[in-house]
Short mmCIF file of C-alpha atoms in Angstrom, two decimals:
data_model
loop_
_atom_site.label_atom_id
_atom_site.label_comp_id
_atom_site.label_asym_id
_atom_site.label_seq_id
_atom_site.Cartn_x
_atom_site.Cartn_y
_atom_site.Cartn_z
CA MET A 1 33.71 -15.34 24.98
CA ASN A 2 31.74 -18.58 25.47
CA TRP A 3 34.60 -20.03 27.50
CA TRP A 4 34.18 -17.24 30.05
CA TYR A 5 30.50 -17.93 30.61
CA GLU A 6 31.15 -21.65 30.83
CA PHE A 7 33.89 -20.97 33.45
CA ARG A 8 31.57 -18.83 35.57
CA PHE A 9 28.80 -21.47 35.35
CA LEU A 10 31.29 -24.08 36.52
CA LEU A 11 32.30 -21.95 39.52
CA GLU A 12 28.64 -21.46 40.51
CA ARG A 13 28.00 -25.19 40.41
CA ILE A 14 31.08 -25.84 42.58
CA TRP A 15 29.96 -23.13 45.04
CA LYS A 16 26.51 -24.68 45.42
CA LYS A 17 27.93 -28.15 45.92
CA LEU A 18 30.16 -26.78 48.71
CA GLY A 19 27.07 -25.58 50.57
CA ALA A 20 27.51 -21.84 50.06
CA SER A 21 23.91 -21.18 51.03
CA ASN A 22 24.45 -22.78 54.42
CA LEU A 23 27.59 -20.68 54.86
CA LYS A 24 25.62 -17.50 54.18
CA ILE A 25 22.99 -18.53 56.71
CA GLY A 26 25.70 -19.24 59.31
CA LEU A 27 27.34 -15.86 58.73
CA ALA A 28 23.98 -14.13 59.12
CA LYS A 29 23.27 -15.92 62.41
CA PHE A 30 26.77 -15.08 63.67
CA ARG A 31 26.18 -11.44 62.79
CA MET A 32 22.89 -11.44 64.68
CA VAL A 33 24.54 -12.99 67.74
CA GLY A 34 27.27 -10.33 67.59
CA VAL A 35 24.72 -7.53 67.36
CA ASN A 36 22.82 -8.95 70.32
CA LEU A 37 26.00 -9.20 72.36
CA LEU A 38 27.04 -5.65 71.50
CA PHE A 39 23.72 -3.86 71.71
CA GLY A 40 21.41 -6.26 73.51
CA TRP A 41 22.54 -5.05 76.93
CA PHE A 42 21.67 -1.51 75.92
CA PHE A 43 18.13 -2.45 74.85
CA PHE A 44 17.69 -4.45 78.06
CA LEU A 45 18.97 -1.51 80.12
CA TRP A 46 16.81 0.94 78.21
CA GLU A 47 13.69 -1.18 78.77
CA PHE A 48 14.58 -1.46 82.45
CA ARG A 49 13.52 2.15 83.00
CA LYS A 50 9.84 1.08 82.76
CA ARG A 51 10.07 -1.34 85.66
CA TRP A 52 9.26 -0.74 89.32
CA ASN A 53 6.60 1.77 88.43
CA GLY A 54 9.07 3.98 86.56
CA HIS A 55 11.71 3.99 89.28
CA GLY A 56 13.91 1.78 87.15
CA ARG A 57 14.84 4.88 85.15
CA TRP A 58 17.28 5.86 87.92
CA VAL A 59 19.09 2.60 87.42
CA THR A 60 19.12 3.12 83.65
CA TYR A 61 20.34 6.71 83.74
CA GLY A 62 22.86 6.02 86.53
CA ALA A 63 24.32 3.09 84.60
CA LEU A 64 24.54 5.13 81.40
CA LEU A 65 26.22 7.96 83.29
CA ALA A 66 28.73 5.54 84.83
CA ILE A 67 29.48 4.09 81.37
CA VAL A 68 30.05 7.54 79.86
CA ALA A 69 32.28 8.58 82.79
CA SER A 70 34.30 5.37 82.47
CA LEU A 71 34.78 5.89 78.76
CA GLY A 72 35.75 9.55 79.30
CA GLY A 73 38.18 8.70 82.10
CA GLY A 74 39.74 5.92 80.09
CA GLY A 75 40.14 8.20 77.10
CA TRP A 76 41.72 10.86 79.27
CA LEU A 77 44.20 8.39 80.76
CA LEU A 78 45.08 7.08 77.31
CA ALA A 79 45.60 10.64 76.01
CA LYS A 80 47.76 11.48 79.03
CA GLU A 81 49.91 8.41 78.51
CA ALA A 82 50.19 9.16 74.80
CA ARG A 83 51.26 12.74 75.59
CA TYR A 84 53.94 11.51 77.97
CA ARG A 85 55.16 8.92 75.45
CA MET A 86 55.38 11.67 72.84
CA ALA A 87 57.47 13.81 75.23
CA VAL A 88 59.77 10.84 75.93
CA TRP A 89 60.13 10.25 72.19
CA ARG A 90 61.02 13.91 71.63
CA ALA A 91 63.60 13.74 74.44
CA ALA A 92 65.15 10.63 72.89
CA GLU A 93 65.27 12.39 69.52
CA ALA A 94 66.93 15.40 71.17
CA GLU A 95 69.63 13.20 72.72
CA LYS A 96 70.30 11.61 69.35
CA LEU A 97 70.49 15.01 67.65
CA LEU A 98 72.90 16.27 70.32
CA LYS A 99 75.28 13.43 69.54
CA GLU A 100 75.01 14.22 65.82
CA GLY A 101 75.69 17.92 66.36
CA GLU A 102 72.22 19.20 65.31
CA LEU A 103 72.11 21.61 68.23
CA GLN A 104 69.29 23.96 67.27
CA THR A 105 66.86 21.14 66.43
CA ALA A 106 67.88 19.34 69.61
CA VAL A 107 67.09 22.46 71.66
CA MET A 108 63.63 22.71 70.06
CA LYS A 109 62.75 19.05 70.72
CA ALA A 110 64.16 19.07 74.26
CA GLY A 111 62.38 22.35 74.97
CA SER A 112 59.09 20.88 73.69
CA ALA A 113 59.42 17.91 76.06
CA TYR A 114 60.34 20.20 78.97
CA LEU A 115 57.44 22.61 78.34
CA ALA A 116 55.02 19.66 78.33
CA TYR A 117 56.39 18.43 81.69
CA PRO A 118 58.25 21.30 83.43
CA ASP A 119 58.48 19.32 86.68
CA ASN A 120 60.33 16.42 85.05
CA LEU A 121 63.97 16.61 86.15
CA SER A 122 65.24 14.46 83.26
CA PHE A 123 63.68 16.79 80.70
CA LEU A 124 65.09 19.82 82.55
CA ARG A 125 68.59 18.32 82.50
CA LEU A 126 68.31 17.54 78.81
CA VAL A 127 67.09 20.98 77.74
CA THR A 128 69.74 22.65 79.93
CA GLU A 129 72.54 20.63 78.36
CA ALA A 130 71.20 21.23 74.86
CA SER A 131 70.92 24.98 75.52
CA ARG A 132 74.44 25.07 76.96
CA GLN A 133 75.94 23.41 73.90
CA ALA A 134 73.91 25.59 71.52
CA LYS A 135 74.67 28.76 73.58
CA ALA A 136 70.96 29.58 73.66
CA ASN A 137 69.76 32.78 75.31
CA ASP A 138 67.64 30.93 77.87
CA TYR A 139 70.54 28.79 79.11
CA PRO A 140 71.33 30.96 82.19
CA ASN A 141 67.73 30.71 83.45
CA LEU A 142 67.57 26.97 82.79
CA ALA A 143 70.94 26.41 84.49
CA ARG A 144 69.81 28.33 87.58
CA LYS A 145 66.55 26.37 87.69
CA LEU A 146 68.41 23.06 87.39
CA ALA A 147 70.99 23.99 90.03
CA GLY A 148 68.22 25.16 92.36
CA HIS A 149 66.29 21.88 92.07
CA PRO A 150 66.17 19.88 95.33
CA ASN A 151 67.58 16.82 93.52
CA ALA A 152 70.31 18.68 91.62
CA LYS A 153 73.69 16.97 91.37
CA LEU A 154 76.96 18.50 92.51
CA GLN A 155 78.33 18.59 88.97
CA GLU A 156 75.30 20.58 87.76
CA VAL A 157 75.78 23.20 90.47
CA LEU A 158 79.53 23.37 89.73
CA GLN A 159 78.82 23.84 86.02
CA LEU A 160 76.68 26.89 86.80
CA THR A 161 79.33 28.19 89.22
CA ASP A 162 82.09 27.88 86.62
CA ASP A 163 79.92 29.57 83.99
CA LEU A 164 79.24 32.48 86.35
CA ILE A 165 82.96 32.80 87.12
CA ALA A 166 83.71 32.85 83.39
CA GLY A 167 81.01 35.50 82.96
CA GLY A 168 82.41 37.66 85.78
CA ASP A 169 79.40 37.33 88.12
CA ILE A 170 81.28 37.20 91.41
CA GLU A 171 78.27 37.39 93.74
CA GLY A 172 76.26 34.79 91.81
CA ALA A 173 79.21 32.40 91.63
CA GLY A 174 79.80 32.76 95.37
CA ARG A 175 76.15 32.05 96.10
CA TRP A 176 76.06 28.83 94.08
CA LEU A 177 79.46 27.80 95.43
CA ARG A 178 77.89 27.78 98.90
CA LYS A 179 75.25 25.33 97.67
CA ALA A 180 77.98 23.17 96.10
CA ARG A 181 79.59 22.93 99.54
CA GLU A 182 76.28 21.69 100.95
CA LEU A 183 76.26 18.97 98.29
CA GLY A 184 79.70 17.71 99.35
CA LEU A 185 82.21 19.74 97.35
CA SER A 186 85.78 18.78 98.24
CA SER A 187 87.92 21.37 99.97
CA SER A 188 90.49 21.46 97.16
CA GLU A 189 87.86 22.18 94.50
CA ASP A 190 86.26 24.74 96.81
CA PHE A 191 89.54 26.54 97.39
CA LYS A 192 90.35 26.55 93.68
CA ARG A 193 87.11 28.37 92.90
CA LEU A 194 87.48 30.72 95.83
CA LEU A 195 90.94 31.56 94.53
CA GLN A 196 89.47 32.28 91.10
CA LEU A 197 86.90 34.57 92.66
CA GLU A 198 89.57 36.43 94.63
CA LEU A 199 91.68 36.96 91.53
CA LEU A 200 88.61 37.93 89.49
CA ALA A 201 87.69 40.53 92.08
CA GLY A 202 91.14 42.09 91.82
CA LYS A 203 92.11 41.10 95.37
CA SER A 204 95.18 39.09 94.46
CA GLY A 205 97.32 40.74 97.12
CA ARG A 206 94.98 39.90 99.97
CA LEU A 207 95.95 37.38 102.61
CA PRO A 208 92.84 35.12 102.19
CA ALA A 209 93.73 34.47 98.57
CA LEU A 210 97.33 33.68 99.52
CA VAL A 211 96.16 31.35 102.28
CA ARG A 212 93.84 29.49 99.89
CA ALA A 213 96.57 29.12 97.28
CA SER A 214 98.98 27.89 100.00
CA VAL A 215 96.43 25.35 101.24
CA LEU A 216 95.95 24.03 97.72
CA VAL A 217 99.70 23.67 97.31
CA GLU A 218 100.00 21.95 100.71
CA GLN A 219 97.29 19.49 99.66
CA GLY A 220 99.35 18.57 96.61
CA VAL A 221 97.00 19.99 93.97
CA GLU A 222 98.82 19.63 90.66
CA ASP A 223 97.18 22.36 88.64
CA PRO A 224 99.14 24.85 86.47
CA ASP A 225 96.62 27.63 87.13
CA VAL A 226 97.03 27.16 90.89
CA ALA A 227 100.81 27.16 90.52
CA VAL A 228 100.80 30.44 88.61
CA ALA A 229 98.33 32.02 91.03
CA TYR A 230 100.38 30.88 94.02
CA ALA A 231 103.55 32.30 92.51
CA GLY A 232 101.89 35.60 91.68
CA LEU A 233 100.38 35.95 95.14
CA CYS A 234 103.67 35.17 96.88
CA SER A 235 105.54 37.67 94.71
CA LEU A 236 103.01 40.34 95.74
CA TRP A 237 103.03 39.44 99.41
CA LYS A 238 105.59 41.22 101.57
CA ALA A 239 106.48 38.41 104.01
CA PRO A 240 110.06 37.32 103.19
CA GLU A 241 109.64 33.82 104.60
CA GLN A 242 106.54 33.27 102.45
CA ARG A 243 108.37 34.42 99.34
CA THR A 244 111.38 32.22 100.14
CA GLN A 245 109.13 29.21 100.65
CA ALA A 246 107.37 29.92 97.34
CA LEU A 247 110.70 30.26 95.55
CA ASP A 248 111.85 26.85 96.85
CA ARG A 249 108.60 25.22 95.78
CA LEU A 250 108.70 26.77 92.32
CA GLN A 251 112.27 25.60 91.81
CA ALA A 252 111.20 22.08 92.73
CA TRP A 253 108.24 22.26 90.36
CA ALA A 254 110.49 23.57 87.57
CA GLU A 255 112.15 20.14 87.36
CA ARG A 256 108.88 18.56 86.28
CA GLU A 257 108.17 17.91 82.60
CA ASP A 258 104.41 18.56 82.71
CA GLU A 259 102.29 21.71 82.56
CA VAL A 260 102.96 22.49 86.22
CA GLY A 261 106.70 22.57 85.49
CA MET A 262 106.09 24.89 82.55
CA ALA A 263 104.00 27.22 84.70
CA ALA A 264 106.66 27.19 87.42
CA LEU A 265 109.38 28.17 84.91
CA GLN A 266 107.28 31.10 83.72
CA ALA A 267 106.57 32.22 87.29
CA LEU A 268 110.18 31.97 88.45
CA LEU A 269 111.30 34.66 86.02
CA SER A 270 109.13 37.22 87.87
CA PHE A 271 110.77 36.66 91.29
CA PRO A 272 113.27 39.44 92.10
CA GLU A 273 114.96 37.25 94.75
CA LEU A 274 116.12 34.82 92.07
CA GLU A 275 119.86 35.10 91.43
CA LYS A 276 120.99 36.21 87.98
CA GLU A 277 122.72 32.92 87.19
CA LYS A 278 119.65 30.92 88.10
CA ARG A 279 117.41 33.36 86.24
CA ASP A 280 119.46 32.86 83.09
CA PHE A 281 119.41 29.10 83.65
CA TYR A 282 115.62 28.97 84.01
CA SER A 283 115.16 31.36 81.08
CA GLU A 284 117.25 29.08 78.88
CA LYS A 285 115.38 26.05 80.16
CA LEU A 286 112.04 27.72 79.39
CA THR A 287 113.25 28.48 75.85
CA THR A 288 114.31 24.85 75.43
CA ARG A 289 110.95 23.63 76.66
CA ASN A 290 109.20 25.95 74.24
CA GLN A 291 111.31 24.68 71.38
CA GLU A 292 110.28 21.13 72.22
CA ASN A 293 106.73 22.13 71.43
CA PRO A 294 105.95 20.88 67.89
CA ASP A 295 104.16 24.16 67.19
CA TYR A 296 107.04 26.33 68.41
CA GLU A 297 108.30 27.35 64.97
CA SER A 298 104.80 28.14 63.79
CA ILE A 299 104.05 30.24 66.87
CA LYS A 300 107.39 32.05 66.56
CA ALA A 301 106.72 32.85 62.90
CA LYS A 302 103.28 34.21 63.78
CA LEU A 303 104.67 36.44 66.53
CA ASP A 304 107.42 37.72 64.22
CA PHE A 305 104.87 38.59 61.55
CA LEU A 306 102.62 40.40 64.05
CA ARG A 307 105.60 42.37 65.34
CA LYS A 308 106.74 43.39 61.86
CA THR A 309 103.29 44.43 60.64
CA ARG A 310 103.03 46.98 63.43
CA ASP A 311 105.86 48.87 61.75
CA LEU A 312 104.49 51.16 59.03
CA LYS A 313 107.90 51.40 57.36
CA TYR A 314 108.04 47.61 56.92
CA LEU A 315 104.56 47.60 55.38
CA LYS A 316 105.50 50.25 52.83
CA GLU A 317 108.83 48.71 51.84
CA ASN A 318 107.96 44.99 51.75
CA ASP A 319 105.45 42.66 50.12
CA TRP A 320 103.40 42.05 53.26
CA ALA A 321 100.62 40.33 51.31
CA SER A 322 102.96 37.49 50.26
CA ASP A 323 104.28 37.17 53.80
CA LEU A 324 100.71 36.97 55.09
CA ARG A 325 99.82 34.18 52.66
CA GLU A 326 102.83 32.14 53.83
CA THR A 327 101.91 32.33 57.52
CA THR A 328 99.99 29.58 59.29
CA PHE A 329 97.12 31.78 60.42
CA ASP A 330 93.69 30.45 59.47
CA GLU A 331 91.68 32.18 56.75
CA ILE A 332 89.56 34.26 59.14
CA GLU A 333 92.65 35.49 61.02
CA LYS A 334 94.35 36.34 57.73
CA LEU A 335 91.29 38.34 56.71
CA ALA A 336 91.38 40.28 59.99
CA LEU A 337 95.13 40.90 59.70
CA ARG A 338 94.66 42.13 56.13
CA GLY A 339 91.99 44.54 57.31
CA GLY A 340 94.17 45.90 60.11
CA ILE A 341 97.16 46.36 57.79
CA LEU A 342 95.07 48.11 55.14
CA ARG A 343 93.74 50.54 57.74
CA ARG A 344 97.27 51.31 58.91
CA LEU A 345 98.20 52.00 55.29
CA GLY A 346 95.34 54.48 54.97
CA LYS A 347 92.91 52.27 53.02
CA ILE A 348 90.13 52.73 55.56
CA GLU A 349 87.10 51.46 53.62
CA GLU A 350 88.81 48.34 52.25
CA GLY A 351 90.31 47.52 55.65
CA GLU A 352 86.98 48.00 57.40
CA ARG A 353 85.31 45.67 54.91
CA CYS A 354 87.86 42.94 55.61
CA LEU A 355 87.49 43.34 59.38
CA ARG A 356 83.69 43.16 59.19
CA ASN A 357 83.84 40.00 57.07
CA SER A 358 86.25 38.36 59.52
CA LEU A 359 84.06 39.33 62.47
CA ARG A 360 81.00 37.90 60.73
CA GLN A 361 82.67 34.50 60.25
CA VAL A 362 84.65 34.09 63.47
CA ASP A 363 83.57 32.05 66.48
CA PRO A 364 83.12 34.42 69.47
CA GLU A 365 85.16 32.07 71.68
CA LYS A 366 88.11 32.05 69.25
CA SER A 367 88.20 35.69 68.26
CA SER A 368 91.23 36.99 70.19
CA LEU A 369 93.22 38.01 67.09
CA VAL A 370 90.18 39.47 65.33
CA GLU A 371 89.31 41.30 68.54
CA SER A 372 92.78 42.80 68.92
CA GLU A 373 92.81 44.02 65.30
CA ILE A 374 89.39 45.65 65.68
CA LEU A 375 90.15 47.32 69.00
CA SER A 376 93.47 48.62 67.68
CA THR A 377 91.59 50.63 65.04
CA GLY A 378 89.57 52.61 67.58
CA ASP A 379 86.60 52.57 65.17
CA LEU A 380 83.29 52.90 67.03
CA GLY A 381 81.25 51.02 64.43
CA LEU A 382 83.60 48.03 64.43
CA THR A 383 83.74 48.01 68.23
CA ILE A 384 79.94 48.02 68.38
CA ASP A 385 79.80 45.07 65.96
CA LEU A 386 82.36 43.24 68.10
CA LEU A 387 80.25 43.70 71.23
CA LEU A 388 77.15 42.57 69.37
CA LYS A 389 79.10 39.43 68.47
CA TYR A 390 79.99 38.94 72.15
CA ARG A 391 76.33 39.47 72.99
CA GLN A 392 75.52 36.12 71.38
CA ASN A 393 76.98 34.53 74.51
CA PRO A 394 74.11 34.45 77.05
CA TRP A 395 76.52 35.15 79.92
CA LEU A 396 77.85 38.32 78.26
CA GLN A 397 74.58 39.94 77.19
CA ILE A 398 74.17 42.25 80.17
CA ARG A 399 77.81 43.38 80.23
CA SER A 400 77.73 43.93 76.47
CA ASP A 401 74.60 46.08 76.77
CA ALA A 402 76.25 48.12 79.53
CA LEU A 403 79.15 48.94 77.22
CA LEU A 404 76.99 49.43 74.14
CA ILE A 405 75.01 52.32 75.65
CA ASP A 406 78.00 54.67 75.69
CA LEU A 407 79.32 53.40 72.34
CA TYR A 408 75.95 54.02 70.68
CA ARG A 409 75.87 57.51 72.19
CA ARG A 410 79.38 58.37 71.01
CA ALA A 411 78.57 56.99 67.55
CA GLU A 412 75.45 59.26 67.51
CA ARG A 413 73.13 56.27 67.20
CA ASN A 414 70.74 57.88 69.66
CA SER A 415 67.72 55.62 69.10
CA ASP A 416 69.83 52.49 69.72
CA ALA A 417 71.36 54.11 72.79
CA GLU A 418 67.96 55.03 74.25
CA GLN A 419 66.51 51.60 73.54
CA THR A 420 69.48 49.77 75.09
CA ALA A 421 69.48 52.10 78.11
CA GLY A 422 65.76 51.51 78.62
CA ASN A 423 66.10 47.73 78.42
CA LEU A 424 69.09 47.46 80.80
CA SER A 425 68.43 47.35 84.52
CA LEU A 426 71.42 48.53 86.56
CA ALA A 427 70.56 46.05 89.32
CA TYR A 428 71.92 43.25 87.11
CA LEU A 429 75.38 44.85 87.31
CA ARG A 430 75.72 44.98 91.10
CA HIS A 431 78.35 42.25 91.01
CA ASN A 432 80.54 44.58 88.91
CA PRO A 433 80.57 48.03 90.60
CA ASN A 434 82.85 49.77 88.09
CA LEU A 435 80.79 48.62 85.12
CA LEU A 436 77.62 49.63 86.96
CA ALA A 437 78.95 53.15 87.51
CA SER A 438 80.02 53.42 83.87
CA ALA A 439 76.62 52.23 82.63
CA ALA A 440 74.81 54.60 85.01
CA ARG A 441 76.80 57.57 83.68
CA ALA A 442 76.07 56.50 80.10
CA LYS A 443 72.34 56.25 80.85
CA ILE A 444 72.38 59.75 82.37
CA LEU A 445 74.13 61.18 79.32
CA VAL A 446 71.61 59.48 77.04
CA SER A 447 68.47 60.60 78.87
CA ARG A 448 67.55 62.30 82.17
CA ASP A 449 64.66 59.82 82.53
CA HIS A 450 67.01 57.36 84.26
CA LEU A 451 68.07 59.68 87.08
CA GLN A 452 65.98 58.01 89.78
CA GLU A 453 67.31 54.54 89.00
CA CYS A 454 70.88 55.87 88.82
CA ARG A 455 70.40 57.65 92.15
CA ALA A 456 69.35 54.46 93.91
CA GLU A 457 72.29 52.48 92.55
CA ALA A 458 74.82 55.29 93.11
CA GLU A 459 73.71 55.68 96.76
CA ARG A 460 74.15 51.95 97.19
CA LEU A 461 77.67 52.13 95.69
CA VAL A 462 78.70 55.02 97.92
CA ALA A 463 77.34 53.26 101.00
CA LYS A 464 79.36 50.16 100.17
CA TYR A 465 82.49 51.82 98.74
CA SER A 466 82.57 55.17 100.50
CA HIS A 467 86.27 55.74 99.71
CA ASP A 468 85.88 55.59 95.92
CA PRO A 469 85.95 59.12 94.41
CA ASP A 470 84.36 58.03 91.11
CA PHE A 471 81.27 56.64 92.83
CA ARG A 472 80.95 59.78 94.95
CA GLU A 473 81.29 61.98 91.86
CA LEU A 474 78.57 59.96 90.09
CA LEU A 475 76.18 60.38 93.02
CA GLY A 476 77.05 64.08 93.19
CA LEU A 477 76.20 64.43 89.48
CA VAL A 478 72.80 62.82 90.06
CA TYR A 479 72.11 65.14 93.03
CA HIS A 480 73.15 68.15 90.95
CA LEU A 481 70.87 67.24 88.03
CA GLN A 482 67.97 66.78 90.48
CA GLY A 483 68.55 70.25 91.92
CA GLU A 484 70.14 69.16 95.22
CA GLN A 485 73.42 71.06 94.92
CA ALA A 486 74.00 71.20 98.67
CA LYS A 487 73.87 67.42 98.97
CA ALA A 488 76.13 67.12 95.94
CA LEU A 489 78.75 69.38 97.54
CA GLU A 490 78.50 67.41 100.75
CA ILE A 491 79.14 64.09 99.02
CA LEU A 492 81.98 65.40 96.81
CA LEU A 493 85.52 65.45 98.15
CA PRO A 494 88.11 67.94 96.82
CA ALA A 495 89.99 66.64 93.80
CA LYS A 496 93.60 65.66 94.44
CA GLU A 497 96.30 66.64 92.00
CA GLU A 498 97.51 63.06 91.71
CA TYR A 499 94.14 61.98 90.30
CA PRO A 500 94.01 61.16 86.57
CA LEU A 501 92.97 64.15 84.46
CA LYS A 502 89.51 62.81 83.60
CA ARG A 503 88.61 62.10 87.23
CA ARG A 504 90.02 65.40 88.47
CA ALA A 505 88.19 67.34 85.74
CA ARG A 506 84.82 65.77 86.53
CA ILE A 507 85.10 66.40 90.26
CA LYS A 508 86.30 70.01 89.96
CA CYS A 509 83.79 70.95 87.26
CA LEU A 510 80.94 69.42 89.23
CA ARG A 511 81.98 71.19 92.43
CA TRP A 512 82.24 74.49 90.57
CA ALA A 513 78.77 74.02 89.02
CA CYS A 514 77.26 73.33 92.47
CA ILE A 515 79.00 76.35 94.02
CA ARG A 516 77.84 78.54 91.14
CA ASP A 517 74.21 77.42 91.39
CA LEU A 518 74.23 77.91 95.15
CA LYS A 519 75.63 81.44 94.56
CA GLN A 520 78.35 81.11 97.16
CA LYS A 521 80.29 84.36 97.32
CA SER A 522 83.74 83.10 98.17
CA PRO A 523 84.70 79.99 96.20
CA SER A 524 88.36 79.12 96.55
CA SER A 525 90.68 79.26 93.57
CA GLU A 526 91.27 75.52 93.92
CA ASP A 527 87.63 74.87 93.09
CA TYR A 528 87.78 76.59 89.71
CA PRO A 529 88.67 74.09 86.94
CA SER A 530 91.53 74.95 84.62
CA LYS A 531 91.12 75.15 80.85
CA GLU A 532 92.80 71.76 80.46
CA GLU A 533 90.34 70.24 82.92
CA ARG A 534 87.36 71.85 81.18
CA ASN A 535 88.57 70.52 77.84
CA ALA A 536 88.89 67.03 79.33
CA LEU A 537 85.10 66.81 79.68
CA GLU A 538 82.90 65.71 76.82
CA GLU A 539 80.68 68.33 75.24
CA VAL A 540 77.51 66.72 76.62
CA GLU A 541 79.01 66.78 80.14
CA ARG A 542 79.84 70.49 79.82
CA GLU A 543 76.28 71.15 78.63
CA LEU A 544 74.85 69.35 81.67
CA LEU A 545 77.01 71.37 84.04
CA LYS A 546 76.63 74.59 81.98
CA ILE A 547 80.37 75.09 81.83
CA LYS A 548 82.06 76.87 78.94
CA ILE A 549 85.56 76.18 77.71
#
């Protein structure tokens, strides 16, 4: 180890020759100068408090307070800037995740940025788009807030309008469509949406809808939906010259090779004025056009299989399972078809299991075949599960709840029915009067605690649609249950024989119950419900009215 000691001794000698001691002294002096520069001002300021007979302390304390305030303000500004930069970074991450398809994580990051700065329009746009793609429950509220922003774009307002039209909210869509006009919506786009609202409201035979469709056609709008709507409206309208003009236009459109021509061919076949020879010609042309579709054979095979599987004799005599495997349905559709077939063959439990599995896997927006198989069974449990699947769409939550109340009640799931009825406000259904009346009746049958709310909404319906016998019967039922039989009789009109059995039974049984409770001595024989009409009521309705079979 002697070499090690000799090496260290050599290094020490070299260090001393290089003037290491002077370097240490220089470093020490530099450190002292640094300390004086950093803290000398403080000692000078602190000593200053003794000057001017002690009055210097105001200068000292004021300066210290100013220094502390400056440091605090600077720290606050730095923290604020850092918080904003963090929100911007989260927004950038959310945009990147949206492009990659990570929707749920994108919604969380965009929502975090928006909650930090709720007044930032860019963050609001980002979280709204992320929620729309992810079908989040808070998307409707975010879309309304974005569309209601003073600096909202036309496309953002139109997106909300189209979503409301798709969700069946006629009044809400009309309200936002008015704002879209203020932002410069073109007349053709305006008329297209007004036409959709007219058709959605069931007013397809009204003149305003026909006028709007005609204006769109006159403006040269090449849209297959407009062409079909125009044809349907003209076929309903009674003016011969209008129908003749529509027929000429449709025949001209039928020569086109695009979607408008296809729609015109389909619409022409519904015109009674079309001659038989031309009808056969256009029918053959439509068949030829369909055959040109590369998916025609596949679609035809699917339709043939669906038609055959509705026949119980075919199912018993043929190997339907092999035929199902050879079809081009996707796996989820095959599972639903298997479940429906098994139920028709009497294998209820196995069929129900297949239908539930298909419903669990299917996308709510692509569930038409699964939906038709489930509804064809008439099973309450499966129908409830289907509506719960629809409820995942934020635009369908309220309408799904309105239908679920009565389904829960009929399935004897009373706690679910009461909870759903308590959570649903009928005011949200004012844009859909028929669904509102149905939900109000279901809430009454579930619990009498909702009578006051149902009364307010039923009075509003009768005031707006005084001619509708169902709305008047609903209001009369509420009056009767609240002990106002005289008002109920006043609002009820005599049931007509041409009414459907269910409607006629409800009106006559309610009138009879009011007459009985008022102890009128001479009720007419027309007021007394027949046995068929009494049987048409549900047991809970007969119990409410105290009517025996």
